Structures are given as structure tokens and as C-alpha cells.
Coordinates of C-alpha atoms in Angstrom, one line a residue:
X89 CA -10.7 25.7 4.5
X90 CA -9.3 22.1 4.8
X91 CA -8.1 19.6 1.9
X92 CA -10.0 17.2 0.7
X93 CA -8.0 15.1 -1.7
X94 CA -4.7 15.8 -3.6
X95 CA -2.7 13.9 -6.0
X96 CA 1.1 14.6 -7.2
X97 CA 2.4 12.0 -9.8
X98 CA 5.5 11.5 -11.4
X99 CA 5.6 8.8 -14.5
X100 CA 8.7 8.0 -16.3
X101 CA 8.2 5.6 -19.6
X102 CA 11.0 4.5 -21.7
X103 CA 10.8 1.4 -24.7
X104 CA 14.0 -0.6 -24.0
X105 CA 13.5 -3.5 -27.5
X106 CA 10.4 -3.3 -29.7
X107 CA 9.4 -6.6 -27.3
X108 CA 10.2 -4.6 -24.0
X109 CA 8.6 -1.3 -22.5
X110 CA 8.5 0.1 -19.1
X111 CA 7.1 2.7 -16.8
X112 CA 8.0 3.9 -13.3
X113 CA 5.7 5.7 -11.5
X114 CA 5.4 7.5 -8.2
X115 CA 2.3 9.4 -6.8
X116 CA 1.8 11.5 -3.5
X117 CA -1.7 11.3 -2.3
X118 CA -3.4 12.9 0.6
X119 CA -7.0 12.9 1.3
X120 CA -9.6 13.7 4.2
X121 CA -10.8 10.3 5.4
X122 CA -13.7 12.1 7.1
X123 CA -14.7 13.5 3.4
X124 CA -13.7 10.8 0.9
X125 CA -15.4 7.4 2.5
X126 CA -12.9 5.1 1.2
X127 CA -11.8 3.4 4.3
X128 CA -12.7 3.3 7.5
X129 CA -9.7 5.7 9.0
X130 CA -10.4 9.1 10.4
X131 CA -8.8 12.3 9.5
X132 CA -6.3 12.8 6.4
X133 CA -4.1 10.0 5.2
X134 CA -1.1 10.6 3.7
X135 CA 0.7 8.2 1.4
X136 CA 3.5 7.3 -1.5
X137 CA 3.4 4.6 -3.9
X138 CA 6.0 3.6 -6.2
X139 CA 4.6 1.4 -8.8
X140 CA 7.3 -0.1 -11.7
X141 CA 5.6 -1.8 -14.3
X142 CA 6.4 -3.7 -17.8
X143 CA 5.2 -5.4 -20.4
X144 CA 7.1 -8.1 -23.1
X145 CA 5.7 -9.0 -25.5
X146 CA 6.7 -12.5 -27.0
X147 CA 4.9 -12.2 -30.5
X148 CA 2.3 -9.5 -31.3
X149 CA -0.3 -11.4 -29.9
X150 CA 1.4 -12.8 -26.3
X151 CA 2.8 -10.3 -23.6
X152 CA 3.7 -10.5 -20.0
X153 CA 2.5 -7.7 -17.8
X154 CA 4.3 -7.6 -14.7
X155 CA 3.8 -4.6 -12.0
X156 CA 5.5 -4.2 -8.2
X157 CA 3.9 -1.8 -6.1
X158 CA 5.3 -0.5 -2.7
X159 CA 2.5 2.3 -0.7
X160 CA 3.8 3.5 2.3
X161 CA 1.4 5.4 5.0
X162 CA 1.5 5.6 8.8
X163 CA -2.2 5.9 8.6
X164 CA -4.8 3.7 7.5
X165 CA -3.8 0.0 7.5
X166 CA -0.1 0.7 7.3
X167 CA 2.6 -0.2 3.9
X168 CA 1.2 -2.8 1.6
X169 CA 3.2 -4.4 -1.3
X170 CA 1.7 -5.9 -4.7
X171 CA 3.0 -7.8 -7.3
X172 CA 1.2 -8.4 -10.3
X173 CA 1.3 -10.9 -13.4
X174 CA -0.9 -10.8 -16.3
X175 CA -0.7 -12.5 -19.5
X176 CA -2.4 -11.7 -22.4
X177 CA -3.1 -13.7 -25.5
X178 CA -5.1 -11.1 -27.8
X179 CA -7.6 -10.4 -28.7
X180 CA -9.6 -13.1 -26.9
X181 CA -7.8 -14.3 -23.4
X182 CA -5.9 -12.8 -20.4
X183 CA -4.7 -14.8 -17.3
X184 CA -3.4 -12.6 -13.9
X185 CA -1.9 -14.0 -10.7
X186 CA -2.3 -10.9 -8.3
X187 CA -0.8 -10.8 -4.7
X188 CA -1.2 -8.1 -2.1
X189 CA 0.6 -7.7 1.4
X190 CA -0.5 -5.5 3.8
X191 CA 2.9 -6.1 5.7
X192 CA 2.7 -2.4 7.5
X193 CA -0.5 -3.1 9.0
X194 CA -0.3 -2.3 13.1
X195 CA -2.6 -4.9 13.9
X196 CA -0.5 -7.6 13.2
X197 CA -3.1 -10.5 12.7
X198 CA -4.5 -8.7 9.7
X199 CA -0.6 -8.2 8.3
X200 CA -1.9 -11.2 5.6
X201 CA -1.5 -12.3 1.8
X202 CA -4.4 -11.5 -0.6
X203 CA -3.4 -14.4 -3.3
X204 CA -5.8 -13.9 -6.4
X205 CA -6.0 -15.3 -9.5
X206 CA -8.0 -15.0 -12.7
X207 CA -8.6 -16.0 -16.7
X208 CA -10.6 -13.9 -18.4
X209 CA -12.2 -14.1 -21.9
X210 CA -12.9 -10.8 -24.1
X211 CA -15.2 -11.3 -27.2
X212 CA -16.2 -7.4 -28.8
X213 CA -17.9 -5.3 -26.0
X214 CA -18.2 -8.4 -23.9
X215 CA -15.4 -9.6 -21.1
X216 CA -15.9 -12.6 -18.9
X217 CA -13.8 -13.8 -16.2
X218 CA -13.9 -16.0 -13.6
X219 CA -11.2 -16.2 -10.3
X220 CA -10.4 -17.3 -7.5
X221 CA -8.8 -16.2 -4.2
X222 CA -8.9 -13.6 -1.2
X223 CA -9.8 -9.9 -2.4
X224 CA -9.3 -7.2 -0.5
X225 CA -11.8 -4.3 -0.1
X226 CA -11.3 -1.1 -2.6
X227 CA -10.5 0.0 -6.1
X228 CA -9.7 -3.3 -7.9
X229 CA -8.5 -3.3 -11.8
X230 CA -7.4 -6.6 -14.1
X231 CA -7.4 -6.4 -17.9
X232 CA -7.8 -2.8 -17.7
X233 CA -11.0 -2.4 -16.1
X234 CA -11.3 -0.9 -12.7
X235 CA -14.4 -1.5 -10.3
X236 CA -15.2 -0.9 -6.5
X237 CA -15.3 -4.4 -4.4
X238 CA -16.1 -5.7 -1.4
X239 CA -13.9 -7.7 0.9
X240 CA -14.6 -11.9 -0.3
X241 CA -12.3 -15.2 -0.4
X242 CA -13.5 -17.3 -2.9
X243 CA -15.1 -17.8 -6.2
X244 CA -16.2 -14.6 -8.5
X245 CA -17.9 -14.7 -11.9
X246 CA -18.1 -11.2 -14.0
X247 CA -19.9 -10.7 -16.5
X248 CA -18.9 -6.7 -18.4
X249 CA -20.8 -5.9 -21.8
X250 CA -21.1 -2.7 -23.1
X251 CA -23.7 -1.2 -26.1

């Protein structure tokens, strides 16, 4: 009888030069806070989030990811805005500068930066990063892997190996 989590999504992609690709994205999410314990608001949360994202690639083995996000809510901790920077030098190395803004948030002492930064080093089913900075708590991806974190502000040393 009452919703418990729903997700609309739009994605456009188009390749601009064989160095130059991009995607726009926009999703619609709504979800029972009370149900889904993924923050610490009550009741259902409604957001959008436009995300537009790109990759160049200098030579087949450099590329610059780059991503701005914009999630807009009245619930929860307010709007947020991301900007992300990620360069890769394959197969073995990625560095990413990642910097989130919860500039909608209605408490205004937590309206703050998350500044983060990390290198990363990928060698067969092994990945090994280390980075520095303020993380927010949630759903946090870099290099393509996603994991759930807790709030910190400092040094973090991951280790991922799969077999």
C-alpha cells in the first residue's frame, strides 16, 4: 500500500571525436526513508539529479574523466553539487580529485565542502588506493567501484582483490 523506492532515468550519450564522448543523465528518485535506511530523514524523499559526464582521451592509454552533478531535494540534507576529475593512465594507475557541496543543506553550519582526493593502482584482480580528504557518509564510487562508507576526514588505504 505505500512506495517504497522508485527510480525514473533518462541517459542521453553521444561520441563528439574518436578522443571525446559524453553522457547526460537525469534520474527521478523517490524512496521511503522509514523503509530504505539510507539516511537518517523520515518519511519519503523525493529528489532529481542531473549528472553530465565525459571522458577525453589523450592517447589510448590517458583519459580525463570529468562529471558535474546537481541533486535537488527539499528533504533530507537539502541540494548538493559534485564535481569530479579522474585521470586514468591504463591499465595500471588512476588519480581523482572529487568535491561535494551540500550547498542546500537547512542547517547552515553543515552547508560544507567534502574535498577528496585519491591515486589508485590496479594490477589484474587487485586495486590499491590510497586518499586523502573529508568523505561524506553513503554510496561512494572512484575507478568504477562503488562501496558503502562511513562519514571520516583523513587518511584511507583500500585494499580490493578478487579470485
Amino acid at each position: 500500500d505505500s512506495l517504497f523506492y522508485s527510480d525514473v532515468n533518462i541517459a542521453i550519450y553521444h561520441k563528439f571525436t574518436k578522443k571525446f564522448k559524453a553522457k547526460l543523465t537525469y534520474f527521478n528518485i523517490a524512496f521511503n526513508a522509514d523503509a530504505n535506511l539510507i539516511t537518517d530523514a523520515h518519511g519519503m524523499v523525493y529528489s532529481n539529479t542531473v549528472v553530465f559526464e565525459g571522458t577525453y582521451n589523450f592517447t589510448p592509454k590517458h583519459s580525463l574523466r570529468f562529471e558535474f552533478q546537481g541533486l535537488f531535494t527539499e528533504q533530507d540534507r537539502g541540494n548538493w553539487a559534485a564535481v569530479v576529475l579522474e585521470y586514468s593512465m591504463s591499465p595500471h594507475w588512476f588519480f581523482a580529485i572529487i568535491d561535494q557541496y551540500n550547498y542546500g543543506n537547512p542547517v547552515e553550519s553543515e552547508q560544507v565542502h567534502y574535498l577528496y582526493g585519491t591515486v589508485g593502482y590496479i594490477k589484474d584482480t587487485t586495486r590499491i588506493s590510497l586518499a586523502y580528504g573529508r568523505q561524506r557518509e553513503g554510496i561512494f564510487c572512484v575507478g568504477g567501484v562503488c562501496r558503502a562508507v562511513p562519514a571520516s576526514n583523513g587518511v584511507n588505504l583500500t585494499i580490493t582483490s578478487s579470485f
